[in-house]
Amino acid sequence: TASASEAGLSKEEKDANQLQIDSILQTIDRVAGATNFQGIKLLNGNMDFTVSGVNASNVTDFRVNAAKFSGDSLNVNVAVTQSAQRARVQLGGDDFFTGPSNLALDLSSASAQFVIEIAGTKGSREFSFASGTTMAAFADAVNQFSDVTGVTVSVAAVGGNFDELNFFSQGYGKDEFVSVRIVNDGGTRLTTAGARLTTFTNENTAGAAVDVTTTSVNPVRGTGQDVKGTINGVVATGDGQSLSLATDFLDLSVTLSTAQSQTLGAVAGSGSSTFAITGGGANFQLASKVDIAGQVSMGIQDVAARKLGNSRVGFLSSLASGKANNVVNGDIEQAQEVVATAIKQVSGQRGRMGAFQKNVVGATIRSLGVNIENTAAAQSVIRDADFASETANLTRSQILVSASTNILSIANSSPQSALQLLG
């Protein structure tokens, strides 16, 4: 962020910033390679799951967090049941822009202004256009601020004439939206049927249409749609173009390519399944019987700089000197997105490891501790009961001995008394 202030930094200062980044990247790699427990490397991918058969044109990113299986491998089959869609709002209709070839806004006068407010997930902006603005110029002006609004515009051909503008969100999913409000229609010389804002229930299906002249108060808003699907027959959770599944036997997430996320049916891999998990992971035996039911598995991904990030935004190693996203002469905007992605990945992995330690291993240890305590208490109860019985037996024996001694004493004293009387 500091390096993006080009007007306030000399080349030497940028070089110094790049030196710091190189040092940070080296430290990340050193920590990833050196962290170990009893000689077992923990953060270098040694505990990650190994997979095969991934088709990069269908799956852009995946993470296997946990997998339990018997045998040599576990096939993962992903199927799309609902496509991922962008948000879309359409502006236009027949004769919205006039002219036989170079379609342009036809306002009431040369001084009139067509004012439109466009908003998306990144922000909003208001645009003003004069009479005679072509559709191509309209789209170019809006697209210059796509990074501000999160909205892109394309010109659509209908009946051989370019007479519609389509506003799309940059991303996919239900959290994406496009909001369009006509602040001032500029006295457009249009028929009611030809001047409309149309929302889409998904990217390809038109929904309600609203006249341009009636939208000055409430904006027309379109929302995107998350992908839906199954993983190994179990309904997965969709988020944008990603599907995730979290069960005791399989915990993973898969990000689909744009084309694949919009294609219903099975996601093909290089083999008979989307991909196969062939081994790896950190396995813990937490039950007395050694079998798959008593095991818990966890995948710990490699946190080296070359592994943090993804194929869509790039990897953290691209911020190094001479790479595409270095801060001296590289793409700093892209670099910031890579760093944000890497932070999310590391935070997610830390969260999973902490939750595993506290709620899986810790809970098992606490449960065993309770069992030990209950067993000791039961043993104590048993021992206390035996002590009481033996004490009672001792008392009984003492009473019997005392009684016997008494009787013998009485028996001996009776003859002595008789002899004294005769004596």
Short mmCIF file of C-alpha atoms in Angstrom, two decimals:
data_model
loop_
_atom_site.label_atom_id
_atom_site.label_comp_id
_atom_site.label_asym_id
_atom_site.label_seq_id
_atom_site.Cartn_x
_atom_site.Cartn_y
_atom_site.Cartn_z
CA THR A 1 0.00 0.00 0.00
CA ALA A 2 2.83 2.40 0.81
CA SER A 3 4.56 1.54 -2.45
CA ALA A 4 1.43 2.47 -4.40
CA SER A 5 2.04 6.13 -3.49
CA GLU A 6 4.20 6.69 -6.54
CA ALA A 7 4.22 10.46 -6.23
CA GLY A 8 5.56 10.34 -2.69
CA LEU A 9 8.22 7.63 -3.00
CA SER A 10 11.57 7.60 -4.72
CA LYS A 11 12.83 4.54 -6.55
CA GLU A 12 15.26 3.92 -3.70
CA GLU A 13 12.39 3.83 -1.19
CA LYS A 14 10.50 1.35 -3.37
CA ASP A 15 13.63 -0.76 -3.63
CA ALA A 16 13.89 -0.68 0.17
CA ASN A 17 10.25 -1.78 0.47
CA GLN A 18 10.95 -4.60 -1.95
CA LEU A 19 13.90 -5.70 0.20
CA GLN A 20 11.56 -5.97 3.18
CA ILE A 21 9.09 -8.03 1.15
CA ASP A 22 11.86 -10.36 -0.04
CA SER A 23 12.96 -10.81 3.57
CA ILE A 24 9.40 -11.59 4.65
CA LEU A 25 8.98 -14.15 1.89
CA GLN A 26 12.25 -15.83 2.87
CA THR A 27 11.12 -15.94 6.50
CA ILE A 28 7.79 -17.51 5.52
CA ASP A 29 9.63 -20.20 3.57
CA ARG A 30 12.05 -20.78 6.46
CA VAL A 31 9.21 -21.16 8.98
CA ALA A 32 7.36 -23.50 6.60
CA GLY A 33 10.45 -25.65 6.15
CA ALA A 34 11.79 -25.66 9.70
CA THR A 35 8.70 -26.11 11.89
CA ASN A 36 8.72 -29.67 13.24
CA PHE A 37 7.68 -31.84 16.16
CA GLN A 38 9.92 -34.77 17.10
CA GLY A 39 11.59 -34.47 13.73
CA ILE A 40 8.33 -34.51 11.74
CA LYS A 41 7.92 -31.50 9.45
CA LEU A 42 4.53 -29.89 9.99
CA LEU A 43 4.14 -26.94 7.60
CA ASN A 44 6.00 -27.99 4.46
CA GLY A 45 3.17 -30.07 2.98
CA ASN A 46 4.39 -33.26 4.62
CA MET A 47 0.98 -33.59 6.32
CA ASP A 48 -1.07 -32.54 3.29
CA PHE A 49 -3.19 -34.95 1.27
CA THR A 50 -1.95 -36.09 -2.12
CA VAL A 51 -4.36 -36.02 -5.05
CA SER A 52 -4.33 -37.06 -8.69
CA GLY A 53 -6.47 -36.60 -11.78
CA VAL A 54 -7.31 -32.89 -11.36
CA ASN A 55 -8.42 -31.22 -14.60
CA ALA A 56 -7.19 -27.60 -14.35
CA SER A 57 -9.71 -26.40 -16.93
CA ASN A 58 -12.58 -27.53 -14.66
CA VAL A 59 -11.15 -27.09 -11.15
CA THR A 60 -9.12 -23.94 -10.48
CA ASP A 61 -8.47 -24.56 -6.78
CA PHE A 62 -9.13 -27.21 -4.14
CA ARG A 63 -8.27 -27.93 -0.52
CA VAL A 64 -8.62 -31.28 1.25
CA ASN A 65 -8.94 -30.59 4.96
CA ALA A 66 -9.76 -34.12 6.12
CA ALA A 67 -10.32 -37.53 4.55
CA LYS A 68 -10.72 -41.00 6.04
CA PHE A 69 -10.70 -43.99 3.73
CA SER A 70 -9.59 -47.59 3.64
CA GLY A 71 -7.67 -48.82 0.65
CA ASP A 72 -5.26 -47.08 -1.67
CA SER A 73 -7.39 -44.07 -2.69
CA LEU A 74 -10.71 -42.26 -2.40
CA ASN A 75 -12.47 -40.97 -5.51
CA VAL A 76 -14.08 -37.55 -5.22
CA ASN A 77 -17.03 -36.98 -7.56
CA VAL A 78 -18.37 -33.43 -7.89
CA ALA A 79 -21.62 -32.65 -9.72
CA VAL A 80 -23.21 -29.24 -10.40
CA THR A 81 -26.98 -29.03 -9.89
CA GLN A 82 -27.36 -25.23 -10.10
CA SER A 83 -25.08 -22.94 -12.04
CA ALA A 84 -23.20 -19.97 -10.60
CA GLN A 85 -24.44 -16.67 -12.01
CA ARG A 86 -23.41 -13.04 -12.00
CA ALA A 87 -25.83 -10.27 -11.10
CA ARG A 88 -27.27 -8.57 -14.17
CA VAL A 89 -29.36 -5.50 -14.96
CA GLN A 90 -30.23 -4.51 -18.51
CA LEU A 91 -30.81 -0.98 -19.72
CA GLY A 92 -32.37 -0.34 -23.09
CA GLY A 93 -34.83 -1.93 -25.40
CA ASP A 94 -35.94 -0.94 -28.87
CA ASP A 95 -34.78 2.54 -29.88
CA PHE A 96 -33.24 3.38 -26.51
CA PHE A 97 -30.19 4.63 -28.38
CA THR A 98 -31.06 6.10 -31.77
CA GLY A 99 -29.28 6.14 -35.09
CA PRO A 100 -28.81 3.55 -37.81
CA SER A 101 -25.18 2.61 -37.11
CA ASN A 102 -23.56 4.78 -34.44
CA LEU A 103 -26.23 4.51 -31.74
CA ALA A 104 -26.30 7.52 -29.42
CA LEU A 105 -28.40 9.01 -26.63
CA ASP A 106 -31.23 11.13 -27.97
CA LEU A 107 -32.02 13.67 -25.22
CA SER A 108 -34.50 16.53 -25.25
CA SER A 109 -31.82 19.15 -25.92
CA ALA A 110 -28.12 19.54 -26.44
CA SER A 111 -27.70 20.80 -22.87
CA ALA A 112 -29.70 17.97 -21.24
CA GLN A 113 -27.92 15.39 -19.09
CA PHE A 114 -28.67 11.71 -18.69
CA VAL A 115 -27.60 10.93 -15.08
CA ILE A 116 -27.31 7.36 -13.85
CA GLU A 117 -26.14 5.88 -10.54
CA ILE A 118 -24.43 2.48 -10.63
CA ALA A 119 -23.57 0.46 -7.52
CA GLY A 120 -21.99 -2.93 -6.86
CA THR A 121 -20.21 -4.83 -4.11
CA LYS A 122 -17.19 -2.50 -4.23
CA GLY A 123 -19.03 0.83 -4.16
CA SER A 124 -21.16 3.21 -6.19
CA ARG A 125 -20.65 6.04 -8.64
CA GLU A 126 -22.81 8.53 -10.50
CA PHE A 127 -22.29 9.15 -14.23
CA SER A 128 -23.56 11.99 -16.45
CA PHE A 129 -23.87 11.70 -20.23
CA ALA A 130 -24.74 14.31 -22.82
CA SER A 131 -27.00 13.92 -25.83
CA GLY A 132 -25.18 12.14 -28.63
CA THR A 133 -23.13 9.84 -26.36
CA THR A 134 -22.73 6.54 -28.16
CA MET A 135 -23.38 3.20 -26.49
CA ALA A 136 -19.71 2.28 -26.87
CA ALA A 137 -18.61 5.50 -25.17
CA PHE A 138 -21.22 4.94 -22.44
CA ALA A 139 -19.85 1.46 -21.75
CA ASP A 140 -16.21 2.59 -21.82
CA ALA A 141 -16.91 5.36 -19.31
CA VAL A 142 -18.56 2.99 -16.85
CA ASN A 143 -15.93 0.26 -17.29
CA GLN A 144 -13.15 2.70 -16.37
CA PHE A 145 -14.53 2.63 -12.83
CA SER A 146 -15.20 -1.11 -12.55
CA ASP A 147 -12.61 -1.38 -9.78
CA VAL A 148 -14.59 1.24 -7.85
CA THR A 149 -18.08 -0.19 -8.38
CA GLY A 150 -17.49 -3.88 -9.05
CA VAL A 151 -19.71 -3.57 -12.14
CA THR A 152 -18.82 -4.03 -15.82
CA VAL A 153 -20.90 -3.04 -18.86
CA SER A 154 -21.19 -4.71 -22.23
CA VAL A 155 -23.10 -3.73 -25.37
CA ALA A 156 -25.54 -6.33 -26.67
CA ALA A 157 -26.78 -6.73 -30.25
CA VAL A 158 -30.49 -7.21 -30.76
CA GLY A 159 -31.92 -7.56 -34.24
CA GLY A 160 -28.65 -6.47 -35.82
CA ASN A 161 -28.54 -3.16 -33.91
CA PHE A 162 -26.63 -2.44 -30.69
CA ASP A 163 -29.49 -1.24 -28.54
CA GLU A 164 -28.98 -2.74 -25.06
CA LEU A 165 -26.51 -2.22 -22.25
CA ASN A 166 -25.93 -5.07 -19.81
CA PHE A 167 -24.53 -4.33 -16.35
CA PHE A 168 -22.79 -7.37 -14.81
CA SER A 169 -21.21 -7.91 -11.42
CA GLN A 170 -17.54 -8.84 -11.59
CA GLY A 171 -17.98 -11.83 -9.31
CA TYR A 172 -20.37 -14.76 -9.04
CA GLY A 173 -22.73 -15.67 -6.22
CA LYS A 174 -25.68 -14.44 -4.21
CA ASP A 175 -23.58 -11.85 -2.41
CA GLU A 176 -22.89 -10.09 -5.72
CA PHE A 177 -25.32 -7.41 -6.87
CA VAL A 178 -25.83 -4.66 -9.43
CA SER A 179 -27.93 -1.62 -8.62
CA VAL A 180 -28.92 0.90 -11.32
CA ARG A 181 -30.88 4.09 -10.68
CA ILE A 182 -31.79 6.71 -13.25
CA VAL A 183 -31.32 10.04 -11.47
CA ASN A 184 -32.30 12.14 -14.51
CA ASP A 185 -33.54 10.68 -17.78
CA GLY A 186 -32.67 13.89 -19.64
CA GLY A 187 -36.01 14.03 -21.37
CA THR A 188 -35.20 11.02 -23.54
CA ARG A 189 -37.36 10.83 -26.65
CA LEU A 190 -38.35 7.25 -26.05
CA THR A 191 -41.46 5.16 -25.99
CA THR A 192 -42.32 3.58 -22.66
CA ALA A 193 -41.67 0.12 -24.07
CA GLY A 194 -38.27 1.15 -25.35
CA ALA A 195 -36.88 2.74 -22.18
CA ARG A 196 -36.62 0.08 -19.55
CA LEU A 197 -34.43 -1.31 -16.79
CA THR A 198 -34.74 -5.10 -16.55
CA THR A 199 -33.56 -7.28 -13.67
CA PHE A 200 -32.54 -10.90 -14.14
CA THR A 201 -33.41 -13.73 -11.75
CA ASN A 202 -30.12 -15.19 -12.89
CA GLU A 203 -27.64 -14.11 -15.51
CA ASN A 204 -29.64 -15.57 -18.39
CA THR A 205 -33.27 -15.30 -17.34
CA ALA A 206 -35.01 -11.93 -17.54
CA GLY A 207 -37.22 -10.89 -14.66
CA ALA A 208 -39.24 -7.76 -13.99
CA ALA A 209 -38.90 -4.65 -16.19
CA VAL A 210 -39.32 -1.07 -14.96
CA ASP A 211 -39.80 2.08 -17.04
CA VAL A 212 -36.78 4.38 -16.96
CA THR A 213 -38.90 7.41 -16.13
CA THR A 214 -40.27 5.78 -12.96
CA THR A 215 -36.99 4.70 -11.36
CA SER A 216 -35.80 7.99 -9.89
CA VAL A 217 -36.66 6.91 -6.32
CA ASN A 218 -36.03 3.17 -6.12
CA PRO A 219 -33.05 1.63 -7.91
CA VAL A 220 -33.40 -1.55 -9.92
CA ARG A 221 -31.29 -4.25 -8.29
CA GLY A 222 -30.16 -7.62 -9.56
CA THR A 223 -28.38 -10.31 -7.52
CA GLY A 224 -26.17 -13.23 -8.45
CA GLN A 225 -26.56 -16.91 -7.74
CA ASP A 226 -24.32 -19.41 -5.91
CA VAL A 227 -23.36 -22.67 -7.51
CA LYS A 228 -25.06 -25.72 -6.00
CA GLY A 229 -24.03 -29.32 -6.26
CA THR A 230 -23.07 -32.58 -4.60
CA ILE A 231 -19.77 -34.15 -3.56
CA ASN A 232 -19.83 -37.95 -3.50
CA GLY A 233 -23.62 -37.80 -3.51
CA VAL A 234 -23.86 -35.53 -0.45
CA VAL A 235 -25.35 -32.05 -0.88
CA ALA A 236 -22.50 -29.54 -0.70
CA THR A 237 -22.52 -25.90 0.39
CA GLY A 238 -22.19 -23.42 -2.47
CA ASP A 239 -20.47 -20.05 -2.26
CA GLY A 240 -19.94 -18.23 -5.52
CA GLN A 241 -18.11 -20.73 -7.73
CA SER A 242 -16.98 -22.93 -4.82
CA LEU A 243 -18.49 -26.08 -3.33
CA SER A 244 -17.53 -27.33 0.12
CA LEU A 245 -18.36 -30.39 2.19
CA ALA A 246 -17.63 -30.97 5.88
CA THR A 247 -18.34 -34.45 7.23
CA ASP A 248 -16.52 -36.82 9.57
CA PHE A 249 -15.11 -38.82 6.66
CA LEU A 250 -14.53 -36.07 4.07
CA ASP A 251 -13.89 -32.34 4.47
CA LEU A 252 -12.86 -30.38 1.38
CA SER A 253 -13.58 -27.38 -0.84
CA VAL A 254 -13.48 -27.14 -4.63
CA THR A 255 -13.46 -23.96 -6.74
CA LEU A 256 -14.78 -24.47 -10.26
CA SER A 257 -13.79 -22.61 -13.39
CA THR A 258 -16.27 -20.11 -14.83
CA ALA A 259 -17.31 -22.45 -17.65
CA GLN A 260 -17.65 -25.47 -15.37
CA SER A 261 -19.60 -23.61 -12.67
CA GLN A 262 -22.23 -22.80 -15.31
CA THR A 263 -22.44 -26.33 -16.71
CA LEU A 264 -24.84 -28.72 -15.02
CA GLY A 265 -23.75 -32.30 -14.44
CA ALA A 266 -20.65 -34.15 -13.31
CA VAL A 267 -17.33 -32.29 -13.14
CA ALA A 268 -14.86 -34.32 -15.17
CA GLY A 269 -11.29 -34.94 -14.15
CA SER A 270 -8.41 -36.67 -15.83
CA GLY A 271 -9.80 -40.05 -14.75
CA SER A 272 -13.14 -41.60 -13.90
CA SER A 273 -13.80 -39.07 -11.13
CA THR A 274 -13.26 -35.35 -10.58
CA PHE A 275 -10.05 -36.28 -8.75
CA ALA A 276 -8.76 -38.93 -6.37
CA ILE A 277 -7.21 -38.62 -2.92
CA THR A 278 -4.32 -41.05 -2.94
CA GLY A 279 -2.90 -40.64 0.57
CA GLY A 280 -1.27 -38.23 2.97
CA GLY A 281 -2.76 -36.28 5.85
CA ALA A 282 -2.10 -36.43 9.59
CA ASN A 283 -3.91 -39.40 11.14
CA PHE A 284 -4.70 -39.69 14.84
CA GLN A 285 -6.00 -42.81 16.62
CA LEU A 286 -8.46 -41.58 19.26
CA ALA A 287 -10.39 -44.76 20.07
CA SER A 288 -9.36 -47.99 21.77
CA LYS A 289 -10.09 -50.09 18.69
CA VAL A 290 -7.82 -49.49 15.72
CA ASP A 291 -10.14 -48.99 12.75
CA ILE A 292 -11.33 -46.20 10.47
CA ALA A 293 -14.18 -45.26 12.83
CA GLY A 294 -11.75 -44.50 15.64
CA GLN A 295 -9.40 -42.43 13.51
CA VAL A 296 -9.38 -38.69 12.84
CA SER A 297 -7.53 -37.20 9.89
CA MET A 298 -6.41 -33.66 9.14
CA GLY A 299 -4.66 -32.08 6.19
CA ILE A 300 -2.03 -29.42 6.88
CA GLN A 301 -1.21 -27.58 3.67
CA ASP A 302 2.19 -26.25 2.68
CA VAL A 303 2.48 -22.61 3.79
CA ALA A 304 5.51 -21.75 1.67
CA ALA A 305 5.22 -18.51 -0.30
CA ARG A 306 4.89 -20.39 -3.60
CA LYS A 307 1.83 -22.25 -2.23
CA LEU A 308 -0.10 -19.39 -0.61
CA GLY A 309 -2.65 -17.95 -3.04
CA ASN A 310 -4.33 -19.63 -5.97
CA SER A 311 -4.19 -19.86 -9.73
CA ARG A 312 -6.83 -17.15 -10.19
CA VAL A 313 -5.16 -14.28 -8.29
CA GLY A 314 -1.60 -15.61 -8.21
CA PHE A 315 0.73 -16.83 -5.49
CA LEU A 316 2.61 -14.97 -2.76
CA SER A 317 5.96 -15.75 -4.36
CA SER A 318 4.96 -13.43 -7.25
CA LEU A 319 5.74 -10.46 -4.94
CA ALA A 320 9.46 -11.26 -4.95
CA SER A 321 12.01 -9.11 -6.78
CA GLY A 322 11.70 -9.39 -10.53
CA LYS A 323 8.34 -11.17 -10.36
CA ALA A 324 5.05 -9.94 -11.83
CA ASN A 325 3.66 -8.45 -8.60
CA ASN A 326 6.78 -6.85 -7.08
CA VAL A 327 6.27 -3.35 -5.64
CA VAL A 328 8.93 -1.61 -7.72
CA ASN A 329 7.47 -2.01 -11.21
CA GLY A 330 4.91 -4.80 -10.87
CA ASP A 331 1.14 -4.94 -10.49
CA ILE A 332 0.62 -3.64 -6.94
CA GLU A 333 -3.16 -3.94 -7.10
CA GLN A 334 -2.87 -7.61 -7.93
CA ALA A 335 -0.19 -8.00 -5.24
CA GLN A 336 -2.58 -6.69 -2.62
CA GLU A 337 -5.23 -9.21 -3.69
CA VAL A 338 -2.67 -12.02 -3.47
CA VAL A 339 -1.71 -10.95 0.08
CA ALA A 340 -5.38 -10.81 1.11
CA THR A 341 -5.94 -14.33 -0.25
CA ALA A 342 -2.83 -15.64 1.53
CA ILE A 343 -3.96 -14.11 4.84
CA LYS A 344 -7.36 -15.82 4.51
CA GLN A 345 -5.71 -19.17 3.81
CA VAL A 346 -3.31 -18.95 6.75
CA SER A 347 -6.05 -17.72 9.09
CA GLY A 348 -8.33 -20.53 7.95
CA GLN A 349 -5.64 -23.14 8.52
CA ARG A 350 -4.82 -21.76 11.97
CA GLY A 351 -8.51 -21.84 12.83
CA ARG A 352 -8.87 -25.45 11.70
CA MET A 353 -5.81 -26.55 13.65
CA GLY A 354 -6.96 -24.70 16.77
CA ALA A 355 -10.46 -26.15 16.52
CA PHE A 356 -9.01 -29.64 15.99
CA GLN A 357 -6.76 -29.31 19.03
CA LYS A 358 -9.50 -27.94 21.28
CA ASN A 359 -12.63 -29.72 20.12
CA VAL A 360 -11.28 -33.07 18.87
CA VAL A 361 -8.06 -33.93 20.67
CA GLY A 362 -8.84 -31.85 23.75
CA ALA A 363 -12.37 -33.23 24.04
CA THR A 364 -11.04 -36.79 23.74
CA ILE A 365 -8.45 -36.15 26.46
CA ARG A 366 -11.11 -34.66 28.73
CA SER A 367 -13.40 -37.62 28.09
CA LEU A 368 -10.63 -40.08 28.96
CA GLY A 369 -9.91 -38.05 32.10
CA VAL A 370 -13.56 -38.33 33.16
CA ASN A 371 -13.48 -42.08 32.52
CA ILE A 372 -10.36 -42.46 34.65
CA GLU A 373 -11.97 -40.45 37.45
CA ASN A 374 -15.17 -42.51 37.30
CA THR A 375 -13.20 -45.76 37.29
CA ALA A 376 -11.18 -44.64 40.31
CA ALA A 377 -14.36 -43.62 42.10
CA ALA A 378 -15.96 -46.98 41.36
CA GLN A 379 -12.87 -48.80 42.59
CA SER A 380 -12.94 -46.73 45.78
CA VAL A 381 -16.59 -47.59 46.32
CA ILE A 382 -15.79 -51.29 45.90
CA ARG A 383 -12.87 -51.09 48.31
CA ASP A 384 -14.91 -49.17 50.89
CA ALA A 385 -17.62 -51.83 50.74
CA ASP A 386 -15.05 -54.65 51.41
CA PHE A 387 -13.56 -52.73 54.38
CA ALA A 388 -16.99 -52.34 55.94
CA SER A 389 -17.71 -56.05 55.52
CA GLU A 390 -14.42 -57.09 57.07
CA THR A 391 -14.94 -54.66 59.94
CA ALA A 392 -18.36 -56.19 60.60
CA ASN A 393 -16.91 -59.69 60.50
CA LEU A 394 -14.16 -58.67 62.96
CA THR A 395 -16.71 -57.20 65.37
CA ARG A 396 -18.85 -60.36 65.15
CA SER A 397 -15.83 -62.54 65.85
CA GLN A 398 -14.84 -60.41 68.83
CA ILE A 399 -18.37 -60.66 70.26
CA LEU A 400 -18.41 -64.44 69.81
CA VAL A 401 -15.02 -64.81 71.52
CA SER A 402 -16.14 -62.63 74.42
CA ALA A 403 -19.39 -64.56 74.79
CA SER A 404 -17.62 -67.91 74.73
CA THR A 405 -15.15 -66.78 77.39
CA ASN A 406 -18.02 -65.58 79.54
CA ILE A 407 -19.89 -68.88 79.28
CA LEU A 408 -16.80 -70.89 80.18
CA SER A 409 -16.18 -68.66 83.16
CA ILE A 410 -19.75 -69.20 84.36
CA ALA A 411 -19.48 -72.93 83.78
CA ASN A 412 -16.32 -73.16 85.87
CA SER A 413 -17.67 -71.09 88.72
CA SER A 414 -20.80 -73.28 89.37
CA PRO A 415 -18.91 -76.47 90.58
CA GLN A 416 -16.71 -74.37 92.80
CA SER A 417 -19.78 -72.93 94.54
CA ALA A 418 -21.25 -76.41 95.11
CA LEU A 419 -18.03 -77.71 96.68
CA GLN A 420 -17.89 -74.79 99.01
CA LEU A 421 -21.42 -75.55 100.25
CA LEU A 422 -20.55 -79.21 100.89
CA GLY A 423 -17.24 -78.31 102.48
#
